[in-house]
CSV table of N, CA, C and O in Angstrom, one decimal:
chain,number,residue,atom,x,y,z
B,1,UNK,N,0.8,-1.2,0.0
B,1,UNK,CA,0.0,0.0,0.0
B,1,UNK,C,0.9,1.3,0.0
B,1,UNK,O,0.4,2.2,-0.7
B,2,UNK,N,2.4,1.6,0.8
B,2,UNK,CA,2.7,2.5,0.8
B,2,UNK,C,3.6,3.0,-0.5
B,2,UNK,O,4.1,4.1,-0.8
B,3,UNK,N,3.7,1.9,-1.0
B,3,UNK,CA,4.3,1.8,-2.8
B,3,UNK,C,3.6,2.5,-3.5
B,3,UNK,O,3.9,3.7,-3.8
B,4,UNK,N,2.3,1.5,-3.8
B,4,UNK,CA,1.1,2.4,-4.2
B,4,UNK,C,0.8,3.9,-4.1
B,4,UNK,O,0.7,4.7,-5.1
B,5,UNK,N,0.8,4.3,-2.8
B,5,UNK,CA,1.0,5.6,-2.8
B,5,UNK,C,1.4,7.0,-3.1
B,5,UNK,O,0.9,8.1,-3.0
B,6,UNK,N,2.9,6.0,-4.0
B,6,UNK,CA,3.6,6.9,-4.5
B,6,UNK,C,3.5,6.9,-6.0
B,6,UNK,O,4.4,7.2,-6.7
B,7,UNK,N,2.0,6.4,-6.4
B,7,UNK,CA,2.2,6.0,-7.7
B,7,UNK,C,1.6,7.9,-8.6
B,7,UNK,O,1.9,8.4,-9.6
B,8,UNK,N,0.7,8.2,-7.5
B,8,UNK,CA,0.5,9.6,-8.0
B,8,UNK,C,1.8,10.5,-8.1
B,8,UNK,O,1.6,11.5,-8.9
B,9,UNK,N,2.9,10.4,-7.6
B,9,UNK,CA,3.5,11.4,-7.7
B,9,UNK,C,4.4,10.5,-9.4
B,9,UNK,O,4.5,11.1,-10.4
B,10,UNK,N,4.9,9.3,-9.3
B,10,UNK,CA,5.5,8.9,-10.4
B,10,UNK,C,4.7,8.9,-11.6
B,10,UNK,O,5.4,8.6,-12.6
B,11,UNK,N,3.6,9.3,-11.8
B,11,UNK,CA,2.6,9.3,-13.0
B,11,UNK,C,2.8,10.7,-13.2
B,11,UNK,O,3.2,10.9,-14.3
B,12,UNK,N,2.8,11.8,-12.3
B,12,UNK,CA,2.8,12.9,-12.9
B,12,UNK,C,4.3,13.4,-13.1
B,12,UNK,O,4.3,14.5,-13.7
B,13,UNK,N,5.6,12.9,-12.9
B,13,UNK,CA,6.9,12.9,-13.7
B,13,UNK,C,6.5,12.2,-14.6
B,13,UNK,O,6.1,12.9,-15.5
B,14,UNK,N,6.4,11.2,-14.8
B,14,UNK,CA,5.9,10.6,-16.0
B,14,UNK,C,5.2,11.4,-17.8
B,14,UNK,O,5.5,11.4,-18.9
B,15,UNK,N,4.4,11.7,-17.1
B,15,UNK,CA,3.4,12.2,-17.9
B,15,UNK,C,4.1,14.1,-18.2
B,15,UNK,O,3.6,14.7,-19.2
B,16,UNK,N,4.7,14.7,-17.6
B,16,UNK,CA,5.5,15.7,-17.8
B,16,UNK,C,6.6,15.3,-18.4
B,16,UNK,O,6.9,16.1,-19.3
B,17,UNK,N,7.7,14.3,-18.3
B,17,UNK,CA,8.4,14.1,-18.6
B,17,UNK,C,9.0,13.2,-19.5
B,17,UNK,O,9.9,13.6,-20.3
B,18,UNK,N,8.6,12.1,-19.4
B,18,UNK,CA,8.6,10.8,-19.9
B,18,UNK,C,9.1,10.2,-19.1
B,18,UNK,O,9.1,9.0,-19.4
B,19,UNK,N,9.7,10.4,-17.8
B,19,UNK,CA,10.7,10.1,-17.2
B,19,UNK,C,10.9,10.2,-15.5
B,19,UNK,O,11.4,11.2,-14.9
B,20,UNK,N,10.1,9.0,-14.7
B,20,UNK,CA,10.0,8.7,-13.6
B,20,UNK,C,10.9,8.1,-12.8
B,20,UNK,O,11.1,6.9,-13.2
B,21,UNK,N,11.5,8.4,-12.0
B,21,UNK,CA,12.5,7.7,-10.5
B,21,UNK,C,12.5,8.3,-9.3
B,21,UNK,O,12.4,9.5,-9.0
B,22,UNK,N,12.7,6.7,-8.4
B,22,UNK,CA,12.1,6.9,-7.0
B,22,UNK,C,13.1,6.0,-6.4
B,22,UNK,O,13.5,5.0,-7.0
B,23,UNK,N,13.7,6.4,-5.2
B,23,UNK,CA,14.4,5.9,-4.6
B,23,UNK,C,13.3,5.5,-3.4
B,23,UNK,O,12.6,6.4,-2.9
B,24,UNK,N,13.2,4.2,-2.9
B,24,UNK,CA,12.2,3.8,-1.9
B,24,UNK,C,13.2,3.3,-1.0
B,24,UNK,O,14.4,3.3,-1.3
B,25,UNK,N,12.5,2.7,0.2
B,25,UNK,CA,13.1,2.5,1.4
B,25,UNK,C,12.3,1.0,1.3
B,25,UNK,O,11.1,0.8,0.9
B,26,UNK,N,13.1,0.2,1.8
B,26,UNK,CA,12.5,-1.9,1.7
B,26,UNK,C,11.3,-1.8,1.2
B,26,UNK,O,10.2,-1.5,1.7
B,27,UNK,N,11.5,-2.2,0.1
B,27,UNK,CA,10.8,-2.6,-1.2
B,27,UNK,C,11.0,-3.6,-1.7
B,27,UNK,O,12.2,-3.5,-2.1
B,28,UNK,N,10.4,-4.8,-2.0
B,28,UNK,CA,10.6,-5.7,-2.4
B,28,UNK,C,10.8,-6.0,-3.6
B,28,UNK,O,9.6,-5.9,-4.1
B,29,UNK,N,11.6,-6.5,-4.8
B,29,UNK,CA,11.6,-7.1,-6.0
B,29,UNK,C,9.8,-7.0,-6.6
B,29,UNK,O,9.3,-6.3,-7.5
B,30,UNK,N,9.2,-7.8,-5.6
B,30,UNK,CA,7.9,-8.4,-6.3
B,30,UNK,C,7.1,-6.9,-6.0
B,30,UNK,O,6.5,-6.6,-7.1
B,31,UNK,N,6.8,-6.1,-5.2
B,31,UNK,CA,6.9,-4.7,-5.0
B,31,UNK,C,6.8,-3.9,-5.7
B,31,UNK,O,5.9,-3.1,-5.9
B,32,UNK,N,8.4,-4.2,-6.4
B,32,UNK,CA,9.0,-2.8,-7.7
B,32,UNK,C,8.2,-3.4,-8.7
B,32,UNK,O,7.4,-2.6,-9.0
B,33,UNK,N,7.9,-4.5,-9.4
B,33,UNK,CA,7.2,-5.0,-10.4
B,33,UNK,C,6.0,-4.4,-10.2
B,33,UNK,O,5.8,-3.5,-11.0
B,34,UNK,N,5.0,-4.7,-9.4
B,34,UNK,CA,3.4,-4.3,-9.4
B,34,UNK,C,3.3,-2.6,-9.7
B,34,UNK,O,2.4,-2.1,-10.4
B,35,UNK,N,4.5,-1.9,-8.9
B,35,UNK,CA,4.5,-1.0,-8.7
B,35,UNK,C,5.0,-0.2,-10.6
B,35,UNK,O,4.6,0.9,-11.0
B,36,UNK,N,5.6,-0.8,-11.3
B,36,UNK,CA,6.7,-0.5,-12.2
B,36,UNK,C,4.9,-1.1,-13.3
B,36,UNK,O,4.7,-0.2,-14.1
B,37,UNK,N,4.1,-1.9,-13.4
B,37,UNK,CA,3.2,-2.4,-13.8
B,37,UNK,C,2.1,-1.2,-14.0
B,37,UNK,O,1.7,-0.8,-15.1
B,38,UNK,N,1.6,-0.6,-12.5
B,38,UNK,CA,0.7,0.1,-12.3
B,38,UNK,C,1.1,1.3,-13.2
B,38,UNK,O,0.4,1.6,-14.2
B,39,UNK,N,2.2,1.9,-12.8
B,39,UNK,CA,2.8,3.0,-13.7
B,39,UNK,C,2.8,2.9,-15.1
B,39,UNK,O,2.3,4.0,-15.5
B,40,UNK,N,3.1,2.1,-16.2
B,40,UNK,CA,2.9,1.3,-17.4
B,40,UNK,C,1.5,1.4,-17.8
B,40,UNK,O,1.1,1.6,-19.0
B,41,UNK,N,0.7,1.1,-16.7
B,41,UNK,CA,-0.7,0.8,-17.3
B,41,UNK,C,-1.7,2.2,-17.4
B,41,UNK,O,-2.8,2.4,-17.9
B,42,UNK,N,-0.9,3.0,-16.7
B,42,UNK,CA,-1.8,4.2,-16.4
B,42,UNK,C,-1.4,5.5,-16.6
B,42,UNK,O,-2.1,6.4,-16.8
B,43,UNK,N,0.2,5.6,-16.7
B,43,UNK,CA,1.0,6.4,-17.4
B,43,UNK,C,0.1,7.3,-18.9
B,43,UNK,O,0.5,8.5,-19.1
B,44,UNK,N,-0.7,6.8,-19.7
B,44,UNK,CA,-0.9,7.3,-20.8
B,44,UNK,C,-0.1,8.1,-22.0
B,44,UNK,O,-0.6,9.0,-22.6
B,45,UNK,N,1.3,7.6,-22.1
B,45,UNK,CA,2.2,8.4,-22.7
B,45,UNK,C,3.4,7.5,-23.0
B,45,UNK,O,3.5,6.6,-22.1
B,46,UNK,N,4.2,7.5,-24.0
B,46,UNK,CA,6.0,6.7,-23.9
B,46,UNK,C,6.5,7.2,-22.7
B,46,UNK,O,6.6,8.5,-22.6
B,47,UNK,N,6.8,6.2,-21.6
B,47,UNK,CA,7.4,6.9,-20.5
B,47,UNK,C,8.1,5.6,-19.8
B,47,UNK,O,7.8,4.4,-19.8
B,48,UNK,N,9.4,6.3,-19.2
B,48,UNK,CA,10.5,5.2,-18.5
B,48,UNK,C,10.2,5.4,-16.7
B,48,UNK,O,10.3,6.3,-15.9
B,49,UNK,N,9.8,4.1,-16.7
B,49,UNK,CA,10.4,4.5,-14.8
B,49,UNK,C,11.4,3.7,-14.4
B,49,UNK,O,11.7,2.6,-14.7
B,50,UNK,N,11.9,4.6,-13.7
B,50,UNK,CA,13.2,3.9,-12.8
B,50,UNK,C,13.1,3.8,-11.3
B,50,UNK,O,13.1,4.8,-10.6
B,51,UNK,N,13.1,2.3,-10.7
B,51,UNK,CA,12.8,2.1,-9.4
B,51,UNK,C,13.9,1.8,-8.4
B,51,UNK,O,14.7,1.0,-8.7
B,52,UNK,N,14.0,2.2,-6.9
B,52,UNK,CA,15.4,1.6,-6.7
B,52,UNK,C,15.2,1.4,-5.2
B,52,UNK,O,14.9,2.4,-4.5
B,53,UNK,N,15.3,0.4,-4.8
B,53,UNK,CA,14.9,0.4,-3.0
B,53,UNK,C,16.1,-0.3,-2.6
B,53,UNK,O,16.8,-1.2,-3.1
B,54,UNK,N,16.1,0.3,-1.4
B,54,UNK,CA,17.7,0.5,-0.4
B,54,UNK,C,17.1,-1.0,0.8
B,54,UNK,O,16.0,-0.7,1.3
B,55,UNK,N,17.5,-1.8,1.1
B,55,UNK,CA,16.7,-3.4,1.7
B,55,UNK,C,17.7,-3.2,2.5
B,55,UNK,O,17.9,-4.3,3.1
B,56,UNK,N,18.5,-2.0,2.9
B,56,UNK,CA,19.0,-2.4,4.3
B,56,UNK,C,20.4,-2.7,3.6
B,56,UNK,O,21.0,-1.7,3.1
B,57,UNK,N,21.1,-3.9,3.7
B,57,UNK,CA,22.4,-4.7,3.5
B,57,UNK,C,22.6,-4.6,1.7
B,57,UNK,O,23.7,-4.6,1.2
B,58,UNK,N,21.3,-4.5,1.0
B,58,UNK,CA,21.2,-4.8,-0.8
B,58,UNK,C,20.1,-4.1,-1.4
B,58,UNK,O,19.0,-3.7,-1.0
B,59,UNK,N,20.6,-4.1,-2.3
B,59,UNK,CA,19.5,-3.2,-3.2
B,59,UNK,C,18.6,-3.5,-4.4
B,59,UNK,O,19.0,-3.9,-5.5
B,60,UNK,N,17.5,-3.2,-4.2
B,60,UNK,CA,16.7,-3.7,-5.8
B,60,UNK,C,16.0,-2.8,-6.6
B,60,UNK,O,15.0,-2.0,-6.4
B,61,UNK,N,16.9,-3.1,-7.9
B,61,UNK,CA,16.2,-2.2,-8.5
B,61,UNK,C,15.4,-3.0,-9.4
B,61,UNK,O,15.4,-4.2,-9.6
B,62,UNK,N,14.4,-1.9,-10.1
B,62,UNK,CA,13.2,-2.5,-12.0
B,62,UNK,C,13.5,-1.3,-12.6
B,62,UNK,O,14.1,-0.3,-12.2
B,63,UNK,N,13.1,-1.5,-13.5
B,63,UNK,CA,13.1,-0.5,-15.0
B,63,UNK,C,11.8,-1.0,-15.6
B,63,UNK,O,11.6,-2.2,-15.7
B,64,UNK,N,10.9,-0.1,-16.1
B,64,UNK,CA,10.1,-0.4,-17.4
B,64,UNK,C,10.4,1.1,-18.1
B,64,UNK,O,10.7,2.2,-17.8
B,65,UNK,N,10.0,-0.1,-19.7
B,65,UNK,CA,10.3,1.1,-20.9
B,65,UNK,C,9.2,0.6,-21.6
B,65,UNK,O,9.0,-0.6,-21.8
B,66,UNK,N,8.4,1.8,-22.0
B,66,UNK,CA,7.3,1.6,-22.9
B,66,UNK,C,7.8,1.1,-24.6
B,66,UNK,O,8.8,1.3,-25.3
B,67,UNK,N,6.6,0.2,-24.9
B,67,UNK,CA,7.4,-0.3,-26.6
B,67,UNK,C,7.7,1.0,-27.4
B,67,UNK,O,8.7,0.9,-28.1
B,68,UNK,N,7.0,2.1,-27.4
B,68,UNK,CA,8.1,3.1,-28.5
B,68,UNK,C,8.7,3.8,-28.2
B,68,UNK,O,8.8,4.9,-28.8
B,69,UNK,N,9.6,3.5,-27.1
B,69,UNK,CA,10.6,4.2,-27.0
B,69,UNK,C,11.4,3.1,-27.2
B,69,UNK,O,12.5,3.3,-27.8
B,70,UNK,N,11.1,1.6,-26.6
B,70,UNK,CA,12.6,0.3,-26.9
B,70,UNK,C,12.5,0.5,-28.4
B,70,UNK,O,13.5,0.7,-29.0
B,71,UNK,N,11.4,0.5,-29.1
B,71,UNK,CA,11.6,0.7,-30.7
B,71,UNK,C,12.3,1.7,-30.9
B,71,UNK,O,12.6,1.7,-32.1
B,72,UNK,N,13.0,2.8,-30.2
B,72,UNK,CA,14.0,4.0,-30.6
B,72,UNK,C,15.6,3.6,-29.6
B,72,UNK,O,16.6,4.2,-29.5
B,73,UNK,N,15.2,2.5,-29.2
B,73,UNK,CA,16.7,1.7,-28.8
B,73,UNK,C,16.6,2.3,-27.3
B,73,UNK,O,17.6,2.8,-26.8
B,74,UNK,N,15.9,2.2,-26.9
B,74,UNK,CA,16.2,2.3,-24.9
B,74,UNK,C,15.6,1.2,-24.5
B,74,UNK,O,14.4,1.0,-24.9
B,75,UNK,N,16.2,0.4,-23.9
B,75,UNK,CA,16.3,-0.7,-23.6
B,75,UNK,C,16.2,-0.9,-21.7
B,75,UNK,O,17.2,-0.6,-21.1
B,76,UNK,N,15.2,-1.3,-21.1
B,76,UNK,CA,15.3,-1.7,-19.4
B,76,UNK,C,16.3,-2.0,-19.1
B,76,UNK,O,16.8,-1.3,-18.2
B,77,UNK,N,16.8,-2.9,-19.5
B,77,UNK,CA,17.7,-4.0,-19.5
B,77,UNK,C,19.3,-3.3,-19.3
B,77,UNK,O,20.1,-3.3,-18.4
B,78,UNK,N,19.2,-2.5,-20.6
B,78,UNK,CA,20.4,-1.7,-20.3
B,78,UNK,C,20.3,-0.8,-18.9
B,78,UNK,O,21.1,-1.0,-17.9
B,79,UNK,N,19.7,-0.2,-18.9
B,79,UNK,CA,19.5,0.7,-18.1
B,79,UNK,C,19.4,0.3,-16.4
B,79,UNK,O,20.2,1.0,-15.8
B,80,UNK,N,18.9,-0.5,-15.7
B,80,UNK,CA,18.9,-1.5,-15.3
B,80,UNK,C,20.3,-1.6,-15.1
B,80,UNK,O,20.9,-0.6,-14.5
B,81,UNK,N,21.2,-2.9,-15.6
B,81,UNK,CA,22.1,-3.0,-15.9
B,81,UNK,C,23.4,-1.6,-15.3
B,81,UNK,O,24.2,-1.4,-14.4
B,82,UNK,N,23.2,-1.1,-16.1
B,82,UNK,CA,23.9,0.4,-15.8
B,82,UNK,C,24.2,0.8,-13.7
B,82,UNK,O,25.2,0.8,-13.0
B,83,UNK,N,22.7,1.0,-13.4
B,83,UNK,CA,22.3,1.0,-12.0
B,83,UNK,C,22.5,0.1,-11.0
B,83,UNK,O,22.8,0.4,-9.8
B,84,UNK,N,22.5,-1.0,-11.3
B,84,UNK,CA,22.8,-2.5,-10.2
B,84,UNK,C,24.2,-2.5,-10.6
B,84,UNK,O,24.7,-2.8,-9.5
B,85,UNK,N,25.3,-2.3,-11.6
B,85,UNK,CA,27.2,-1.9,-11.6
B,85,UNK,C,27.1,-1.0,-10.7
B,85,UNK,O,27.9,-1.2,-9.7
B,86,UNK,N,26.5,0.0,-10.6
B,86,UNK,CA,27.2,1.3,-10.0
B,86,UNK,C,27.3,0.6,-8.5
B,86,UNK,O,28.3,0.8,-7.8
B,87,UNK,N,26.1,-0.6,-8.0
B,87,UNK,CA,25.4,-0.4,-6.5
B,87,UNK,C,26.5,-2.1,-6.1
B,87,UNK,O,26.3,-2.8,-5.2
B,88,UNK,N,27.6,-2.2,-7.1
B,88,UNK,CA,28.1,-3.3,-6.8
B,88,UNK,C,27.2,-4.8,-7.3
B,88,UNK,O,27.5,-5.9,-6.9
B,89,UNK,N,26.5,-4.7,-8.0
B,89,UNK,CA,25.4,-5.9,-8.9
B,89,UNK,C,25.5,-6.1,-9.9
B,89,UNK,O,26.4,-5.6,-10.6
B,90,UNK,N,24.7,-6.8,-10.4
B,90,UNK,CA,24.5,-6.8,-12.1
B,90,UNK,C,22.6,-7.4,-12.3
B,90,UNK,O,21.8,-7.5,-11.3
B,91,UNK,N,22.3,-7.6,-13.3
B,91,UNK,CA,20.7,-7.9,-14.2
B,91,UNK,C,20.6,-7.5,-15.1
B,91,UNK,O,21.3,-6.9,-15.9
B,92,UNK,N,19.3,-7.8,-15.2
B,92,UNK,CA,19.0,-7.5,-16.7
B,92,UNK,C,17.4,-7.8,-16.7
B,92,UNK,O,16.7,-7.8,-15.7
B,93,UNK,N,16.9,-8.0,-18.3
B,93,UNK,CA,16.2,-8.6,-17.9
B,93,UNK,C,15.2,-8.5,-19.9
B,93,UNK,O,15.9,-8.9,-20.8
B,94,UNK,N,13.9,-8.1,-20.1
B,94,UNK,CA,13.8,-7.7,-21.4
B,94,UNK,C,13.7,-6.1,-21.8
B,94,UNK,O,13.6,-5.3,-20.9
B,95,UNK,N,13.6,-5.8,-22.7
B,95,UNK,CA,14.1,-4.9,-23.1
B,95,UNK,C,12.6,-3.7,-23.0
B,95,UNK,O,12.7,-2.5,-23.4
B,96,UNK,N,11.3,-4.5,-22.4
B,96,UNK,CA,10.4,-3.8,-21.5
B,96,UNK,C,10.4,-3.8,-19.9
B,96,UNK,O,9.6,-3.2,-19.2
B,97,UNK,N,11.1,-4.3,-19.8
B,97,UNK,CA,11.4,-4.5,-18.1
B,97,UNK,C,12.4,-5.4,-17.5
B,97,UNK,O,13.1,-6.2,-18.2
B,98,UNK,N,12.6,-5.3,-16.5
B,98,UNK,CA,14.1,-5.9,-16.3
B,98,UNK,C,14.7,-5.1,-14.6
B,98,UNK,O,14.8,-4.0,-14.1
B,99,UNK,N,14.8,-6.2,-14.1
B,99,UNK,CA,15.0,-6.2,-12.5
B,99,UNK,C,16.9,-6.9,-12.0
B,99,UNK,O,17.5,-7.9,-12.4
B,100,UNK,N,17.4,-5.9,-11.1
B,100,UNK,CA,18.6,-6.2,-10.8
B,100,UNK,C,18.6,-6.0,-9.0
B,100,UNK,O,17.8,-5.5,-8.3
B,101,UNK,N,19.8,-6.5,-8.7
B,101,UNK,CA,20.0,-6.0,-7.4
B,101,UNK,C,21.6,-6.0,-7.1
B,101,UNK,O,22.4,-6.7,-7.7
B,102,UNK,N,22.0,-5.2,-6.2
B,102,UNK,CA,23.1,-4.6,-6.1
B,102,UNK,C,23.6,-5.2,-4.6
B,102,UNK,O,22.8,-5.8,-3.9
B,103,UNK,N,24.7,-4.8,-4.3
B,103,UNK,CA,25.5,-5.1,-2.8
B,103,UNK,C,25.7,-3.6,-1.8
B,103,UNK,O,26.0,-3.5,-0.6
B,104,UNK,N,25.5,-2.5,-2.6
B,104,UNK,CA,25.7,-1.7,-1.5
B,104,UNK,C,24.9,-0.2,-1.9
B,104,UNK,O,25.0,0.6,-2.9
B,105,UNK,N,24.0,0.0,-0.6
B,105,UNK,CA,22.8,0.5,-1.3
B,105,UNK,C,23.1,2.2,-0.8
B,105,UNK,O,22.2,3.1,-0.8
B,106,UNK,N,24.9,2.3,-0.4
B,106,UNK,CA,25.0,3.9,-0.3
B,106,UNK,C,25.3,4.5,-1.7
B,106,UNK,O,25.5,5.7,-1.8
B,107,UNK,N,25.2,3.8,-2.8
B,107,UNK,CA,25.2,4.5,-3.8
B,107,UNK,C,23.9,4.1,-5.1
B,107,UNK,O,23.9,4.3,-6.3
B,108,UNK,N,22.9,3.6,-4.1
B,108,UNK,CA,21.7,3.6,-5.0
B,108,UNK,C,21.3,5.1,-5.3
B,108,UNK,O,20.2,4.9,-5.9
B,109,UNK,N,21.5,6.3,-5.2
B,109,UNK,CA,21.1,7.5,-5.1
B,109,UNK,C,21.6,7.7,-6.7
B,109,UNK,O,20.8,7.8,-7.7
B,110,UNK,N,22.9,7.6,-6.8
B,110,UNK,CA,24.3,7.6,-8.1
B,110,UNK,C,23.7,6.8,-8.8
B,110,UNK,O,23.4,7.2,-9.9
B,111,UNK,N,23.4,5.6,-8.5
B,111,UNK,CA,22.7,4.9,-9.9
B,111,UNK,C,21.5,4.9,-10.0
B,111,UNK,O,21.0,4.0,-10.6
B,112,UNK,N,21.0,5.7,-9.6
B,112,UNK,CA,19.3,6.1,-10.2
B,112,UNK,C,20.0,7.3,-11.1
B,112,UNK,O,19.6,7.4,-12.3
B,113,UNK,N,20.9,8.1,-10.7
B,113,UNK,CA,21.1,9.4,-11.5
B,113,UNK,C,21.4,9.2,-12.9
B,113,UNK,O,20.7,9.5,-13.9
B,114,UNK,N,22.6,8.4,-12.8
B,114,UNK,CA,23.7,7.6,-14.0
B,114,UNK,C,22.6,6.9,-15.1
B,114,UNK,O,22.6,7.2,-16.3
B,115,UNK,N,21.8,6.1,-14.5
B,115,UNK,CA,20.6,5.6,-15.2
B,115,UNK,C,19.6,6.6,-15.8
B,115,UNK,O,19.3,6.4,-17.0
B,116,UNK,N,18.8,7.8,-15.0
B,116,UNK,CA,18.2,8.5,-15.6
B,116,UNK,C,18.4,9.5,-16.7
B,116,UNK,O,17.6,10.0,-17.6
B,117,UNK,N,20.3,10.0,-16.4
B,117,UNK,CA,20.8,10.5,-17.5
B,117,UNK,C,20.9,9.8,-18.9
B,117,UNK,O,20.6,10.2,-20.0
B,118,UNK,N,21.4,8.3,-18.3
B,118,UNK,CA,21.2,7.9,-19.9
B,118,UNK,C,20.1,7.7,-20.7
B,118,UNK,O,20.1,7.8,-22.0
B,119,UNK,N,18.8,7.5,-19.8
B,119,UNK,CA,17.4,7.5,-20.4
B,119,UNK,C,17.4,8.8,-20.7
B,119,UNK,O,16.7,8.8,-21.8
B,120,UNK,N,17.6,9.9,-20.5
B,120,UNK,CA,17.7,11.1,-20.5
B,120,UNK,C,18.0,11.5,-22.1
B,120,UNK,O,17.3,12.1,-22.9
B,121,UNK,N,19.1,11.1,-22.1
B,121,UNK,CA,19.9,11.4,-23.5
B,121,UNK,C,19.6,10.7,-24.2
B,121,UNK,O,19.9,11.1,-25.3
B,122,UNK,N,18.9,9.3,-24.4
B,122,UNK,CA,18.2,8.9,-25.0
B,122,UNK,C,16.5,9.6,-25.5
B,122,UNK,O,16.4,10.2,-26.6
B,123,UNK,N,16.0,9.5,-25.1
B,123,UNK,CA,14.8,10.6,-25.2
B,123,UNK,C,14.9,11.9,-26.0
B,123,UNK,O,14.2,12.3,-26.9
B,124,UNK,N,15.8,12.3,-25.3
B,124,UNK,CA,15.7,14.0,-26.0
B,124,UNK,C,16.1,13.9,-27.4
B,124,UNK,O,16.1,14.9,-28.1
């Protein structure tokens, strides 16, 4: 429920930007999915979120990318990918979504950034 919560504020970066991220506090994998799902389904627009929750000792992040924007080559996966290196991790996943987790969650902040820039520069 307190995921959920935050789904108003990630819809409306979304929907202004293309471009949603949220650093949460113990969130679970299965969590960032529903939550990364809800956003996708209600977003109304090509839009990326990037999710990243700090579990204490590790960290988990998701990515979804709407199909036209992976059809312009942004990829979850990558991106994703990018964010779980910085946090000491790796993943992946498909190239609409795609889940990783990291070892050290004092720099999940840096890899939401590192990740949103490159969706960033992708996009524009």
């Amino acid at each position: 429920r307190m995921v959920l919560a935050q789904l108003d504020g990630l819809l409306a970066q979304g929907r202004e930007s293309g471009l949603a991220v949220a650093k949460l506090a113990d969130t679970k994998p299965d969590a960032l999915k529903a939550l990364a799902d809800a956003f996708m389904a209600q977003v109304g627009k090509p839009a990326v979120l990037l999710l990243g929750s700090d579990l204490g000792d590790s960290v988990a992040l998701a990515c979804a990318v709407a199909e036209p924007l992976v059809a312009k080559g942004l990829k979850a996966g990558e991106l994703v990918k990018l964010a779980a290196q910085r946090c000491g991790g790796n993943g992946g996943g498909r190239p609409t979504f795609a889940q990783a987790g990291g070892k050290d969650p004092s720099q999940l902040q840096a890899a939401l950034e590192a990740a949103a820039e490159l969706a960033a520069s992708k996009l524009g």
